[in-house]
């Protein structure tokens, strides 16, 4: 810890403490620094230490501690205002506003005291010559807090009418308050419109857009703008998470989860901030937080999860039901204290309304992992509703037969209801046969014995054809179970027997087609498993098609047999290598299923068409087929299937550059993977893809949240180490764009460590290079130099001169910030020049030579910049002149290289020419500087005026000319 020996060291210590995370540790350090300041016996040191203490208290959970240092500051001002410099005078008046808000947050401070303080603030602002804008804003807050809406309306109008001055809140904070007034009056759309400049990044500050993003969540949901709400949650929560002082905004994000079917994520958020349950420094935000805790716990209880363990106040275990009661009691007790202080019921009314809000979306997928909260076992309802009257067995039987005859998706469930009802009554033999038959269909490979039993019952009931069909189905199930030889042997007798019966008109087309289909399916299994018998399978399928072709009409069963037969021929064509024929037959099969109003059967074959199209390099057809599969499947595709379809479509759509739509499909894929219980496998891959598509759109905060969620489940064993590296890489890019350079470096180094073991080292080198950039931006020059050195070694080993030179140039600039110093920097830049020159001498390809020449020109240019900037501030005139002359020589070399490149080197040449011109001016050579400026203007004679580089260079050249023209 820095020793405080003088005022300068105190200021450095306070600056360092300001950079620490919000919380009690930072506050405690501020208290220590005040003690140290008092030892210096310098009034301004104490004033600054008190101001620092007040600031860290305000941005923490200990806001109630602000009043003591402020009272002391105010007393010092009243006694000796001359001890305050201009900045501290401004700061003292600025924090008057913090005091007003802070008093409202503390129910033990009487309302009369707050009103008196408001008058004091107005008086002192008037004396200091400040506008009343900040005063009216504070009055608006007081009136709104106690529910005096007419006064709030008057104060709001006066606030907006008053002039903005140095005491007015920043634009971002003002817009937040103004939008909040619209929100309070039920004007959701108007609130969002007012907040627009903050949400779009036009205005920002230490707490914005953090709070506006949080405040926007519920109004966006109410307006049905769910995509924006999702984006604001992911982006906003990332901003709020590290800031201890933002309990109110954090509560808004928990509420959002409770209202969108994301209860599990809401619990995760509560678990991240256990202190929020009990921190008492700001009762108002604690009250808001506990209100949404009660809301979330009631939501869980309503889902039958009242007994589930949940995060809560430390010291004991909590169930959702218990925490709901505890949180509600705490909220109402706090609200009663505020209302007693305010003389209204406004606070309590608002909170009671908030705690009973109903969900605004059944389930809003977020992209981050979060499976739907499942009901917890048997729950006794508080007031059980009477059970609906069950249909009679004849009605159930009729419905089951209707569904199975028309091949509807829920036929097996209907037969299960028949089976349950039949347990309580006598049914005839044929019905028992049907029950056994359909029960077997639902058991897959385990249904063999039930099919055999069904066959016996059909025979006993006198339906020999259906009995044979049931035995054929049993044989096919054996094939599915891997008993292919037994299946082939078992289908022979039913096949011969059904054809004989059909020839005698003793059975119908349906039963005959059923047996022929079972035989064809078994023979197809032999083709797939053993690559044998393709001819026999083809003959069997054609025999089936000859039987049912043209006979379907309104009989969807026969149409279905014909469509499946065509799909089998497609599979055989694919097996034979005729992809074009296979695709055409699959499309015919899907058309038949759709024409028969059985689109859900077409899904599998549209997917096969998509796969073939992908292999043939036809992404448009692949996209069409996948869209059709999703459309045909509707609600009947299982969650895992929907996840796979959306994920495939995301990859195809993303491949043609439609990142926004691709992100939507990846989001759906992640959602359905979670629903299927595949969060850690398919879901992780979907989130990986989603993060990449969000990154492409520049939605860095959302992408970072999603990619971090994906990394929790991605593994080299399941997804491949390439997916892990790519996710780390993308995340590093996001963090870099967000200014989180240290975290970006960590991600890039982790990815580089995995790529280090790959045979091809380009990714390893690139990641090491990017990590070096992040380390440099994070203020870690020594570590950055090590990473650049490693990257340079890799680039050299691969023969990549361009990036080798760039790593050397980067190291040269870093050397100015390390022990290597100016001499080390100059040596590294000289090495970079030599690398370029040596490579140019050896290269034979003209295009490669041109690219290397461009690299050499940029290296000379940067060498000149480095020489000019490396002159110490205390250097004497000869040293400065020597450095500038050396820099000018490098600029001249750059100009020569770029000039040799002609039009391709134009911008490089003019940039170096202008840099040389400024050096000439600094060396007191105005004529030479002017000549260089005119050379730039001549170079761009007739150039496109819309070109931004051209416009910028011309403007700079004219600026360089001004002194000489004057």
Short mmCIF file of C-alpha atoms in Angstrom, two decimals, residues 559 562-568 570 583-595 601-602 605:
data_model
loop_
_atom_site.label_atom_id
_atom_site.label_comp_id
_atom_site.label_asym_id
_atom_site.label_seq_id
_atom_site.Cartn_x
_atom_site.Cartn_y
_atom_site.Cartn_z
CA UNK A 559 -50.66 -42.18 -49.89
CA UNK A 562 -46.38 -44.42 -51.66
CA UNK A 563 -44.52 -41.37 -50.35
CA UNK A 564 -42.31 -43.45 -48.09
CA UNK A 565 -41.63 -45.81 -50.98
CA UNK A 566 -40.36 -42.92 -53.08
CA UNK A 567 -38.16 -41.84 -50.20
CA UNK A 568 -36.71 -45.37 -50.08
CA UNK A 570 -34.22 -41.83 -53.03
CA UNK A 583 -32.85 -35.22 -54.30
CA UNK A 584 -35.62 -35.34 -56.90
CA UNK A 585 -37.19 -38.45 -55.34
CA UNK A 586 -37.01 -36.98 -51.84
CA UNK A 587 -38.77 -33.87 -53.12
CA UNK A 588 -41.49 -36.04 -54.70
CA UNK A 589 -41.95 -37.85 -51.39
CA UNK A 590 -42.30 -34.60 -49.45
CA UNK A 591 -44.79 -33.27 -52.01
CA UNK A 592 -46.94 -36.37 -51.56
CA UNK A 593 -46.91 -36.07 -47.77
CA UNK A 594 -47.78 -32.39 -47.91
CA UNK A 595 -50.50 -33.00 -50.52
CA UNK A 601 -43.83 -36.80 -42.25
CA UNK A 602 -42.05 -34.60 -44.81
CA UNK A 605 -36.94 -35.94 -46.13
#
